Amino acid sequence: MPTSFTVFSLGSLSIWDTQEGNTTLATGNVDDALGTYGSAGDPLFGDRVEFAPAGNGFAGGSATTYDIDNNVSNDQFSIDGGPTQTFDASMIFSATITYLDGTTENITAVVFQDTVGNTYWAPEFSDNADQDAIEAKGIQSLELLTPIYSDGASQGYNLTADREDSMPLCLTAGARITCPEGARAVEDLAVGDLVVTRDHGPQPIRWIGQRVIALDELRADPKLRPVQIIAGALGAAIPDRDLSVSRQHRVLVCSKIADRMFGKREVLVPAIKMADMPGVFLDKNCTSVTYFHLLFDQHQIIYAEGAPVESLFTGPEALKSVSPAARAEIMALFPEVAHLDYTPEPARFMPSGKLQKHLIARHVKNNRAIVHDA
């Protein structure tokens, strides 16, 4: 994303972050933003303004990040060349666009504020379905329905141009999942079927999602391509057959190196971070791929081709990666996901990106298995 771009002004709203320099939002105020902006008589397209960086971090070299709160000196920007404003907080909402012709489209909308409550709807961070909807036609109104992020600390402050973390978190068709009666292909599973979990024995599937990625989408966005993990690449006979997962699908690392680095023998790392290992690589030859999400009552470690991997995690980035219809289904099953104070519990510790890379590099350098005695 360029550093200057068009945003929609939503006016002055209740301030989400009332205490400067902290790492959380005054979450109750976020609900004040819910509602409709623009109308047939006063369409939102007339409230387009130009955002540009104005220093204090953003203009200092972080060209891909326009809204970081570093709790010391927040990034600054200007609107239509006006006075400097200071970024304060951001949130992502389930939303509905109404176009001038009366048609509608469901999207997720990125909304941010400055320190005095001036609020703006921003474009997406990469070409995707939401951005296509923003650009499709003249916009009459935007209705903010439900905030997706639980707070502004771990998720809401660091929204960058690289949306890799919002790629699908899922298994590909053909992956065999360990069930009490034996291994079953993921596409043959149904809601209610029991799956063996690492921590809680057999657990019923609560929801299954499916998404087909065609060749034109793979060509347009290489990050939709799966990662191939060759049999035995992670450890002794792990996986026991070749396994294909989405880039951001996390795999369990079980090793002494993890224990030394984090004080935890088992951690979760995205498959793409393992691509420097022998036998793990991005599949550049597939002509289409079908991804499946498996959701349980809680985040679980399950087994795909004998390799320990995660189930769908109901954190905000995972919810961002599924369609609005799928997100609505998940929220119907688990209403607490929509609550601002909801914090999902991961099945294992998830290191940050730099630590993930360092962890894998140490395994490669020392020729140690990623999964040992798992």
mmCIF file of C-alpha atoms in Angstrom:
data_model
loop_
_atom_site.group_PDB
_atom_site.id
_atom_site.type_symbol
_atom_site.label_atom_id
_atom_site.label_comp_id
_atom_site.label_asym_id
_atom_site.label_seq_id
_atom_site.Cartn_x
_atom_site.Cartn_y
_atom_site.Cartn_z
ATOM 1 C CA MET A 1 0.000 0.000 0.000
ATOM 2 C CA PRO A 2 1.302 3.489 -0.774
ATOM 3 C CA THR A 3 1.832 5.852 2.100
ATOM 4 C CA SER A 4 -0.839 8.294 0.856
ATOM 5 C CA PHE A 5 -4.324 7.136 -0.072
ATOM 6 C CA THR A 6 -8.040 7.878 0.033
ATOM 7 C CA VAL A 7 -10.030 7.280 3.229
ATOM 8 C CA PHE A 8 -13.668 7.999 4.127
ATOM 9 C CA SER A 9 -14.303 10.408 6.975
ATOM 10 C CA LEU A 10 -16.882 9.056 9.455
ATOM 11 C CA GLY A 11 -16.879 12.190 11.595
ATOM 12 C CA SER A 12 -15.957 12.728 15.241
ATOM 13 C CA LEU A 13 -16.850 9.805 17.552
ATOM 14 C CA SER A 14 -16.298 8.780 21.156
ATOM 15 C CA ILE A 15 -12.598 8.212 21.739
ATOM 16 C CA TRP A 16 -11.757 4.496 21.878
ATOM 17 C CA ASP A 17 -8.415 4.914 23.642
ATOM 18 C CA THR A 18 -9.032 7.325 26.494
ATOM 19 C CA GLN A 19 -5.741 6.625 28.265
ATOM 20 C CA GLU A 20 -2.742 7.515 26.133
ATOM 21 C CA GLY A 21 0.412 5.445 26.241
ATOM 22 C CA ASN A 22 -1.293 2.215 27.283
ATOM 23 C CA THR A 23 -1.871 -0.908 25.190
ATOM 24 C CA THR A 24 -5.623 -1.367 25.464
ATOM 25 C CA LEU A 25 -8.741 0.399 24.296
ATOM 26 C CA ALA A 26 -11.631 1.666 26.385
ATOM 27 C CA THR A 27 -13.554 -1.122 24.717
ATOM 28 C CA GLY A 28 -17.023 0.038 25.702
ATOM 29 C CA ASN A 29 -16.603 3.150 23.551
ATOM 30 C CA VAL A 30 -16.098 1.061 20.424
ATOM 31 C CA ASP A 31 -19.789 0.136 20.470
ATOM 32 C CA ASP A 32 -20.549 3.845 20.024
ATOM 33 C CA ALA A 33 -19.193 3.528 16.487
ATOM 34 C CA LEU A 34 -21.830 0.975 15.462
ATOM 35 C CA GLY A 35 -24.363 2.376 13.055
ATOM 36 C CA THR A 36 -24.746 3.719 9.515
ATOM 37 C CA TYR A 37 -22.604 6.424 7.918
ATOM 38 C CA GLY A 38 -24.003 8.098 4.818
ATOM 39 C CA SER A 39 -27.485 8.042 3.308
ATOM 40 C CA ALA A 40 -29.327 8.428 0.013
ATOM 41 C CA GLY A 41 -29.543 12.178 0.593
ATOM 42 C CA ASP A 42 -25.962 12.521 1.866
ATOM 43 C CA PRO A 43 -23.934 9.653 0.329
ATOM 44 C CA LEU A 44 -20.662 8.649 1.931
ATOM 45 C CA PHE A 45 -18.729 8.904 -1.324
ATOM 46 C CA GLY A 46 -18.803 12.671 -0.814
ATOM 47 C CA ASP A 47 -16.780 12.271 2.386
ATOM 48 C CA ARG A 48 -13.657 10.943 0.698
ATOM 49 C CA VAL A 49 -10.434 12.597 1.909
ATOM 50 C CA GLU A 50 -6.723 12.046 1.340
ATOM 51 C CA PHE A 51 -4.569 10.542 4.099
ATOM 52 C CA ALA A 52 -0.830 11.322 4.066
ATOM 53 C CA PRO A 53 1.966 10.660 6.605
ATOM 54 C CA ALA A 54 3.151 13.627 8.631
ATOM 55 C CA GLY A 55 6.143 12.300 10.522
ATOM 56 C CA ASN A 56 6.905 10.882 13.958
ATOM 57 C CA GLY A 57 7.673 7.320 12.930
ATOM 58 C CA PHE A 58 5.486 6.733 9.924
ATOM 59 C CA ALA A 59 7.539 8.902 7.608
ATOM 60 C CA GLY A 60 10.731 7.636 9.197
ATOM 61 C CA GLY A 61 11.046 4.513 7.111
ATOM 62 C CA SER A 62 8.038 2.350 7.930
ATOM 63 C CA ALA A 63 6.385 2.762 4.547
ATOM 64 C CA THR A 64 4.267 -0.351 4.905
ATOM 65 C CA THR A 65 2.789 0.534 8.275
ATOM 66 C CA TYR A 66 0.569 3.544 8.700
ATOM 67 C CA ASP A 67 -1.024 3.066 12.064
ATOM 68 C CA ILE A 68 1.334 1.845 14.743
ATOM 69 C CA ASP A 69 0.894 2.954 18.333
ATOM 70 C CA ASN A 70 4.275 2.421 19.967
ATOM 71 C CA ASN A 71 3.112 3.866 23.293
ATOM 72 C CA VAL A 72 5.872 6.471 23.180
ATOM 73 C CA SER A 73 5.356 8.726 20.170
ATOM 74 C CA ASN A 74 2.390 7.778 18.004
ATOM 75 C CA ASP A 75 2.508 8.095 14.239
ATOM 76 C CA GLN A 76 1.168 11.279 12.747
ATOM 77 C CA PHE A 77 -0.731 12.046 9.579
ATOM 78 C CA SER A 78 -2.634 14.777 7.784
ATOM 79 C CA ILE A 79 -5.982 14.835 5.987
ATOM 80 C CA ASP A 80 -6.258 16.775 2.720
ATOM 81 C CA GLY A 81 -3.000 18.545 3.552
ATOM 82 C CA GLY A 82 -4.405 19.950 6.792
ATOM 83 C CA PRO A 83 -2.862 20.144 10.267
ATOM 84 C CA THR A 84 -1.010 17.213 11.791
ATOM 85 C CA GLN A 85 -3.161 14.585 13.510
ATOM 86 C CA THR A 86 -1.904 11.811 15.793
ATOM 87 C CA PHE A 87 -2.932 8.213 15.276
ATOM 88 C CA ASP A 88 -4.542 6.695 18.346
ATOM 89 C CA ALA A 89 -6.341 3.399 17.735
ATOM 90 C CA SER A 90 -7.844 1.117 15.111
ATOM 91 C CA MET A 91 -10.528 -1.539 14.931
ATOM 92 C CA ILE A 92 -11.930 -3.911 12.333
ATOM 93 C CA PHE A 93 -15.694 -4.305 11.993
ATOM 94 C CA SER A 94 -18.075 -6.626 10.218
ATOM 95 C CA ALA A 95 -19.849 -4.160 7.945
ATOM 96 C CA THR A 96 -22.259 -3.708 5.046
ATOM 97 C CA ILE A 97 -21.715 -1.370 2.109
ATOM 98 C CA THR A 98 -24.783 0.045 0.362
ATOM 99 C CA TYR A 99 -24.075 1.380 -3.120
ATOM 100 C CA LEU A 100 -25.786 4.280 -4.859
ATOM 101 C CA ASP A 101 -27.812 1.793 -6.921
ATOM 102 C CA GLY A 102 -29.222 0.193 -3.741
ATOM 103 C CA THR A 103 -27.242 -3.053 -3.918
ATOM 104 C CA THR A 104 -25.212 -4.171 -0.908
ATOM 105 C CA GLU A 105 -22.032 -6.055 -0.054
ATOM 106 C CA ASN A 106 -20.851 -7.520 3.261
ATOM 107 C CA ILE A 107 -17.214 -6.795 4.118
ATOM 108 C CA THR A 108 -14.831 -6.253 6.994
ATOM 109 C CA ALA A 109 -13.970 -2.569 7.405
ATOM 110 C CA VAL A 110 -10.738 -1.154 8.850
ATOM 111 C CA VAL A 111 -11.520 1.957 10.908
ATOM 112 C CA PHE A 112 -9.064 4.159 12.797
ATOM 113 C CA GLN A 113 -9.096 7.254 14.998
ATOM 114 C CA ASP A 114 -6.837 10.106 15.936
ATOM 115 C CA THR A 115 -6.342 11.211 19.527
ATOM 116 C CA VAL A 116 -9.370 13.526 19.535
ATOM 117 C CA GLY A 117 -11.843 11.067 18.013
ATOM 118 C CA ASN A 118 -11.742 11.936 14.300
ATOM 119 C CA THR A 119 -12.613 8.612 12.720
ATOM 120 C CA TYR A 120 -11.846 7.237 9.244
ATOM 121 C CA TRP A 121 -12.607 4.153 7.172
ATOM 122 C CA ALA A 122 -9.386 2.997 5.507
ATOM 123 C CA PRO A 123 -8.781 0.881 2.401
ATOM 124 C CA GLU A 124 -7.626 -2.711 2.708
ATOM 125 C CA PHE A 125 -3.925 -3.506 2.956
ATOM 126 C CA SER A 126 -3.780 -5.632 -0.185
ATOM 127 C CA ASP A 127 -5.980 -6.504 -3.125
ATOM 128 C CA ASN A 128 -8.755 -8.721 -1.789
ATOM 129 C CA ALA A 129 -12.517 -9.157 -1.941
ATOM 130 C CA ASP A 130 -13.139 -6.346 0.547
ATOM 131 C CA GLN A 131 -11.055 -3.900 -1.479
ATOM 132 C CA ASP A 132 -12.838 -4.977 -4.663
ATOM 133 C CA ALA A 133 -16.129 -4.149 -2.934
ATOM 134 C CA ILE A 134 -14.847 -0.727 -1.892
ATOM 135 C CA GLU A 135 -13.867 0.073 -5.460
ATOM 136 C CA ALA A 136 -16.811 -1.565 -7.238
ATOM 137 C CA LYS A 137 -19.337 1.302 -7.323
ATOM 138 C CA GLY A 138 -20.214 4.633 -5.784
ATOM 139 C CA ILE A 139 -20.835 4.126 -2.052
ATOM 140 C CA GLN A 140 -23.985 5.466 -0.454
ATOM 141 C CA SER A 141 -23.387 4.256 3.104
ATOM 142 C CA LEU A 142 -21.367 2.031 5.399
ATOM 143 C CA GLU A 143 -23.039 0.218 8.295
ATOM 144 C CA LEU A 144 -20.687 -0.940 11.069
ATOM 145 C CA LEU A 145 -22.259 -4.065 12.570
ATOM 146 C CA THR A 146 -19.863 -5.813 14.958
ATOM 147 C CA PRO A 147 -16.276 -5.118 16.069
ATOM 148 C CA ILE A 148 -14.030 -8.084 15.285
ATOM 149 C CA TYR A 149 -10.908 -7.301 17.310
ATOM 150 C CA SER A 150 -11.150 -7.987 21.006
ATOM 151 C CA ASP A 151 -9.012 -4.963 21.881
ATOM 152 C CA GLY A 152 -6.563 -2.529 20.400
ATOM 153 C CA ALA A 153 -3.418 -3.941 21.918
ATOM 154 C CA SER A 154 -2.297 -7.218 20.410
ATOM 155 C CA GLN A 155 -4.266 -6.887 17.208
ATOM 156 C CA GLY A 156 -5.675 -3.436 16.687
ATOM 157 C CA TYR A 157 -2.537 -1.328 16.718
ATOM 158 C CA ASN A 158 -0.246 -3.056 14.268
ATOM 159 C CA LEU A 159 -2.151 -3.201 10.997
ATOM 160 C CA THR A 160 0.309 -3.271 8.125
ATOM 161 C CA ALA A 161 0.348 -3.492 4.373
ATOM 162 C CA ASP A 162 1.377 -7.151 4.597
ATOM 163 C CA ARG A 163 -1.807 -9.093 5.310
ATOM 164 C CA GLU A 164 -0.073 -12.472 5.357
ATOM 165 C CA ASP A 165 -1.522 -13.184 8.785
ATOM 166 C CA SER A 166 -5.030 -12.991 7.363
ATOM 167 C CA MET A 167 -4.453 -15.739 4.809
ATOM 168 C CA PRO A 168 -6.536 -18.903 5.276
ATOM 169 C CA LEU A 169 -5.566 -21.112 8.221
ATOM 170 C CA CYS A 170 -6.502 -24.535 6.967
ATOM 171 C CA LEU A 171 -5.778 -28.003 5.638
ATOM 172 C CA THR A 172 -6.046 -29.029 2.016
ATOM 173 C CA ALA A 173 -8.348 -31.653 0.543
ATOM 174 C CA GLY A 174 -6.920 -35.143 0.864
ATOM 175 C CA ALA A 175 -5.229 -34.574 4.221
ATOM 176 C CA ARG A 176 -5.976 -37.543 6.472
ATOM 177 C CA ILE A 177 -7.104 -36.574 9.970
ATOM 178 C CA THR A 178 -6.639 -38.949 12.909
ATOM 179 C CA CYS A 179 -10.027 -40.052 14.279
ATOM 180 C CA PRO A 180 -10.885 -42.694 16.888
ATOM 181 C CA GLU A 181 -11.729 -45.177 14.129
ATOM 182 C CA GLY A 182 -8.612 -44.349 12.108
ATOM 183 C CA ALA A 183 -7.429 -41.778 9.569
ATOM 184 C CA ARG A 184 -10.102 -40.035 7.469
ATOM 185 C CA ALA A 185 -9.758 -37.544 4.623
ATOM 186 C CA VAL A 186 -10.683 -34.054 5.813
ATOM 187 C CA GLU A 187 -13.287 -33.679 3.049
ATOM 188 C CA ASP A 188 -15.117 -36.763 4.358
ATOM 189 C CA LEU A 189 -15.586 -35.341 7.854
ATOM 190 C CA ALA A 190 -18.856 -33.814 9.048
ATOM 191 C CA VAL A 191 -19.996 -31.669 11.951
ATOM 192 C CA GLY A 192 -20.315 -33.890 15.021
ATOM 193 C CA ASP A 193 -17.613 -36.350 13.934
ATOM 194 C CA LEU A 194 -15.003 -37.089 16.588
ATOM 195 C CA VAL A 195 -11.375 -36.179 15.967
ATOM 196 C CA VAL A 196 -8.432 -37.201 18.158
ATOM 197 C CA THR A 197 -6.861 -34.197 19.913
ATOM 198 C CA ARG A 198 -3.515 -34.047 21.646
ATOM 199 C CA ASP A 199 -4.837 -32.616 24.891
ATOM 200 C CA HIS A 200 -8.481 -33.608 25.305
ATOM 201 C CA GLY A 201 -8.953 -36.957 23.595
ATOM 202 C CA PRO A 202 -11.677 -37.334 20.936
ATOM 203 C CA GLN A 203 -13.575 -34.075 20.390
ATOM 204 C CA PRO A 204 -16.582 -33.350 18.139
ATOM 205 C CA ILE A 205 -16.239 -30.983 15.199
ATOM 206 C CA ARG A 206 -18.476 -27.953 15.722
ATOM 207 C CA TRP A 207 -18.072 -26.303 12.314
ATOM 208 C CA ILE A 208 -16.399 -27.047 8.988
ATOM 209 C CA GLY A 209 -15.519 -24.405 6.424
ATOM 210 C CA GLN A 210 -14.433 -24.925 2.841
ATOM 211 C CA ARG A 211 -12.886 -22.618 0.260
ATOM 212 C CA VAL A 212 -11.826 -23.419 -3.291
ATOM 213 C CA ILE A 213 -8.946 -21.358 -4.703
ATOM 214 C CA ALA A 214 -8.854 -21.450 -8.510
ATOM 215 C CA LEU A 215 -5.808 -20.958 -10.722
ATOM 216 C CA ASP A 216 -6.535 -17.291 -11.467
ATOM 217 C CA GLU A 217 -6.612 -16.521 -7.729
ATOM 218 C CA LEU A 218 -3.356 -18.411 -7.161
ATOM 219 C CA ARG A 219 -1.712 -16.446 -9.945
ATOM 220 C CA ALA A 220 -3.044 -13.153 -8.610
ATOM 221 C CA ASP A 221 -2.033 -13.852 -5.017
ATOM 222 C CA PRO A 222 0.827 -16.367 -4.517
ATOM 223 C CA LYS A 223 0.216 -16.245 -0.743
ATOM 224 C CA LEU A 224 -2.852 -18.396 -1.340
ATOM 225 C CA ARG A 225 -0.625 -21.255 -2.461
ATOM 226 C CA PRO A 226 -0.202 -24.094 0.046
ATOM 227 C CA VAL A 227 2.958 -25.242 1.742
ATOM 228 C CA GLN A 228 4.017 -28.809 0.970
ATOM 229 C CA ILE A 229 5.543 -30.837 3.810
ATOM 230 C CA ILE A 230 7.173 -34.007 2.550
ATOM 231 C CA ALA A 231 6.795 -37.226 4.550
ATOM 232 C CA GLY A 232 9.379 -37.324 7.346
ATOM 233 C CA ALA A 233 10.389 -33.646 6.976
ATOM 234 C CA LEU A 234 9.382 -32.743 10.536
ATOM 235 C CA GLY A 235 10.691 -35.783 12.361
ATOM 236 C CA ALA A 236 10.809 -39.563 12.277
ATOM 237 C CA ALA A 237 7.869 -40.520 10.000
ATOM 238 C CA ILE A 238 6.252 -37.120 10.683
ATOM 239 C CA PRO A 239 4.229 -36.554 8.662
ATOM 240 C CA ASP A 240 3.729 -40.161 7.624
ATOM 241 C CA ARG A 241 2.575 -39.025 4.160
ATOM 242 C CA ASP A 242 3.100 -35.787 2.255
ATOM 243 C CA LEU A 243 0.984 -33.052 3.841
ATOM 244 C CA SER A 244 -0.248 -29.800 2.324
ATOM 245 C CA VAL A 245 -1.506 -26.886 4.449
ATOM 246 C CA SER A 246 -2.052 -23.161 3.993
ATOM 247 C CA ARG A 247 0.917 -20.872 4.610
ATOM 248 C CA GLN A 248 -0.272 -19.636 7.978
ATOM 249 C CA HIS A 249 -1.555 -22.969 9.309
ATOM 250 C CA ARG A 250 0.450 -23.578 12.461
ATOM 251 C CA VAL A 251 2.374 -26.778 13.086
ATOM 252 C CA LEU A 252 3.432 -27.972 16.538
ATOM 253 C CA VAL A 253 7.149 -27.684 17.215
ATOM 254 C CA CYS A 254 8.143 -30.096 19.971
ATOM 255 C CA SER A 255 11.843 -29.925 20.794
ATOM 256 C CA LYS A 256 14.553 -29.117 23.317
ATOM 257 C CA ILE A 257 15.459 -26.051 21.272
ATOM 258 C CA ALA A 258 11.950 -24.658 21.778
ATOM 259 C CA ASP A 259 12.256 -25.412 25.489
ATOM 260 C CA ARG A 260 15.564 -23.544 25.719
ATOM 261 C CA MET A 261 14.222 -20.543 23.798
ATOM 262 C CA PHE A 262 10.793 -20.178 25.392
ATOM 263 C CA GLY A 263 10.731 -22.366 28.475
ATOM 264 C CA LYS A 264 8.051 -24.365 26.664
ATOM 265 C CA ARG A 265 8.808 -27.602 24.876
ATOM 266 C CA GLU A 266 5.831 -27.220 22.537
ATOM 267 C CA VAL A 267 5.016 -24.097 20.498
ATOM 268 C CA LEU A 268 3.024 -23.382 17.336
ATOM 269 C CA VAL A 269 4.699 -22.004 14.204
ATOM 270 C CA PRO A 270 3.168 -21.258 10.762
ATOM 271 C CA ALA A 271 4.127 -23.708 8.036
ATOM 272 C CA ILE A 272 5.593 -20.980 5.822
ATOM 273 C CA LYS A 273 8.198 -20.220 8.495
ATOM 274 C CA MET A 274 9.500 -23.770 8.017
ATOM 275 C CA ALA A 275 10.108 -23.325 4.280
ATOM 276 C CA ASP A 276 13.900 -23.087 4.809
ATOM 277 C CA MET A 277 13.891 -26.668 6.051
ATOM 278 C CA PRO A 278 14.599 -29.600 3.732
ATOM 279 C CA GLY A 279 11.334 -31.105 2.526
ATOM 280 C CA VAL A 280 9.177 -28.036 3.242
ATOM 281 C CA PHE A 281 8.390 -25.664 0.366
ATOM 282 C CA LEU A 282 5.735 -23.477 -1.217
ATOM 283 C CA ASP A 283 3.788 -25.428 -3.830
ATOM 284 C CA LYS A 284 4.189 -23.339 -6.999
ATOM 285 C CA ASN A 285 2.810 -25.998 -9.334
ATOM 286 C CA CYS A 286 -0.718 -26.620 -8.078
ATOM 287 C CA THR A 287 -3.445 -25.360 -10.406
ATOM 288 C CA SER A 288 -6.137 -25.145 -7.727
ATOM 289 C CA VAL A 289 -6.502 -25.935 -4.053
ATOM 290 C CA THR A 290 -9.409 -26.641 -1.716
ATOM 291 C CA TYR A 291 -8.925 -25.552 1.875
ATOM 292 C CA PHE A 292 -10.868 -26.879 4.872
ATOM 293 C CA HIS A 293 -11.287 -25.294 8.312
ATOM 294 C CA LEU A 294 -12.054 -27.515 11.323
ATOM 295 C CA LEU A 295 -13.442 -25.754 14.396
ATOM 296 C CA PHE A 296 -13.899 -27.277 17.852
ATOM 297 C CA ASP A 297 -15.218 -25.944 21.157
ATOM 298 C CA GLN A 298 -11.685 -24.720 21.807
ATOM 299 C CA HIS A 299 -8.418 -24.422 19.950
ATOM 300 C CA GLN A 300 -6.965 -27.911 19.616
ATOM 301 C CA ILE A 301 -3.882 -29.749 18.426
ATOM 302 C CA ILE A 302 -5.034 -32.435 15.989
ATOM 303 C CA TYR A 303 -3.130 -34.789 13.726
ATOM 304 C CA ALA A 304 -2.985 -34.509 9.927
ATOM 305 C CA GLU A 305 -1.023 -37.302 8.237
ATOM 306 C CA GLY A 306 0.330 -38.010 11.708
ATOM 307 C CA ALA A 307 1.736 -34.482 12.142
ATOM 308 C CA PRO A 308 0.474 -32.355 15.049
ATOM 309 C CA VAL A 309 -1.214 -29.218 13.677
ATOM 310 C CA GLU A 310 -3.730 -26.698 14.965
ATOM 311 C CA SER A 311 -7.470 -26.538 14.458
ATOM 312 C CA LEU A 312 -9.064 -23.233 13.449
ATOM 313 C CA PHE A 313 -8.258 -20.542 16.018
ATOM 314 C CA THR A 314 -11.055 -18.034 16.635
ATOM 315 C CA GLY A 315 -8.699 -15.094 17.003
ATOM 316 C CA PRO A 316 -9.396 -11.911 15.044
ATOM 317 C CA GLU A 317 -6.984 -12.693 12.208
ATOM 318 C CA ALA A 318 -8.616 -16.080 11.624
ATOM 319 C CA LEU A 319 -12.038 -14.436 11.566
ATOM 320 C CA LYS A 320 -10.687 -11.895 9.094
ATOM 321 C CA SER A 321 -9.579 -14.728 6.788
ATOM 322 C CA VAL A 322 -12.999 -16.360 6.394
ATOM 323 C CA SER A 323 -15.950 -15.037 4.424
ATOM 324 C CA PRO A 324 -18.596 -12.833 6.059
ATOM 325 C CA ALA A 325 -21.082 -15.718 5.799
ATOM 326 C CA ALA A 326 -18.648 -18.130 7.482
ATOM 327 C CA ARG A 327 -17.892 -15.569 10.167
ATOM 328 C CA ALA A 328 -21.608 -15.185 10.846
ATOM 329 C CA GLU A 329 -21.937 -18.973 11.207
ATOM 330 C CA ILE A 330 -19.044 -19.082 13.684
ATOM 331 C CA MET A 331 -20.457 -16.217 15.716
ATOM 332 C CA ALA A 332 -23.852 -17.909 15.795
ATOM 333 C CA LEU A 333 -22.202 -21.004 17.283
ATOM 334 C CA PHE A 334 -19.927 -19.040 19.603
ATOM 335 C CA PRO A 335 -21.537 -15.657 20.368
ATOM 336 C CA GLU A 336 -18.767 -14.815 22.816
ATOM 337 C CA VAL A 337 -16.383 -14.385 19.868
ATOM 338 C CA ALA A 338 -18.103 -11.090 19.035
ATOM 339 C CA HIS A 339 -17.661 -9.654 22.527
ATOM 340 C CA LEU A 340 -15.014 -6.971 22.902
ATOM 341 C CA ASP A 341 -13.575 -8.615 26.024
ATOM 342 C CA TYR A 342 -13.305 -12.038 24.372
ATOM 343 C CA THR A 343 -9.741 -13.376 24.344
ATOM 344 C CA PRO A 344 -9.389 -16.843 22.795
ATOM 345 C CA GLU A 345 -7.047 -19.279 24.520
ATOM 346 C CA PRO A 346 -4.486 -20.773 22.120
ATOM 347 C CA ALA A 347 -3.659 -24.449 22.433
ATOM 348 C CA ARG A 348 0.043 -23.576 22.669
ATOM 349 C CA PHE A 349 2.314 -20.561 22.884
ATOM 350 C CA MET A 350 2.693 -18.745 19.551
ATOM 351 C CA PRO A 351 6.076 -16.980 19.232
ATOM 352 C CA SER A 352 6.395 -13.709 17.324
ATOM 353 C CA GLY A 353 7.556 -13.701 13.702
ATOM 354 C CA LYS A 354 11.250 -13.015 14.384
ATOM 355 C CA LEU A 355 11.392 -15.662 17.094
ATOM 356 C CA GLN A 356 9.679 -18.153 14.787
ATOM 357 C CA LYS A 357 12.371 -17.599 12.174
ATOM 358 C CA HIS A 358 15.136 -17.894 14.766
ATOM 359 C CA LEU A 359 13.633 -21.094 16.159
ATOM 360 C CA ILE A 360 13.527 -22.777 12.751
ATOM 361 C CA ALA A 361 17.007 -21.535 11.852
ATOM 362 C CA ARG A 362 18.412 -23.164 14.986
ATOM 363 C CA HIS A 363 16.762 -26.463 14.091
ATOM 364 C CA VAL A 364 18.206 -26.326 10.575
ATOM 365 C CA LYS A 365 21.679 -25.346 11.792
ATOM 366 C CA ASN A 366 21.752 -28.145 14.380
ATOM 367 C CA ASN A 367 19.986 -30.644 12.115
ATOM 368 C CA ARG A 368 17.326 -31.276 14.758
ATOM 369 C CA ALA A 369 13.827 -32.582 14.132
ATOM 370 C CA ILE A 370 11.025 -30.066 14.508
ATOM 371 C CA VAL A 371 8.760 -32.667 16.078
ATOM 372 C CA HIS A 372 10.470 -34.945 18.575
ATOM 373 C CA ASP A 373 8.542 -37.479 20.649
ATOM 374 C CA ALA A 374 5.208 -35.860 19.826
#
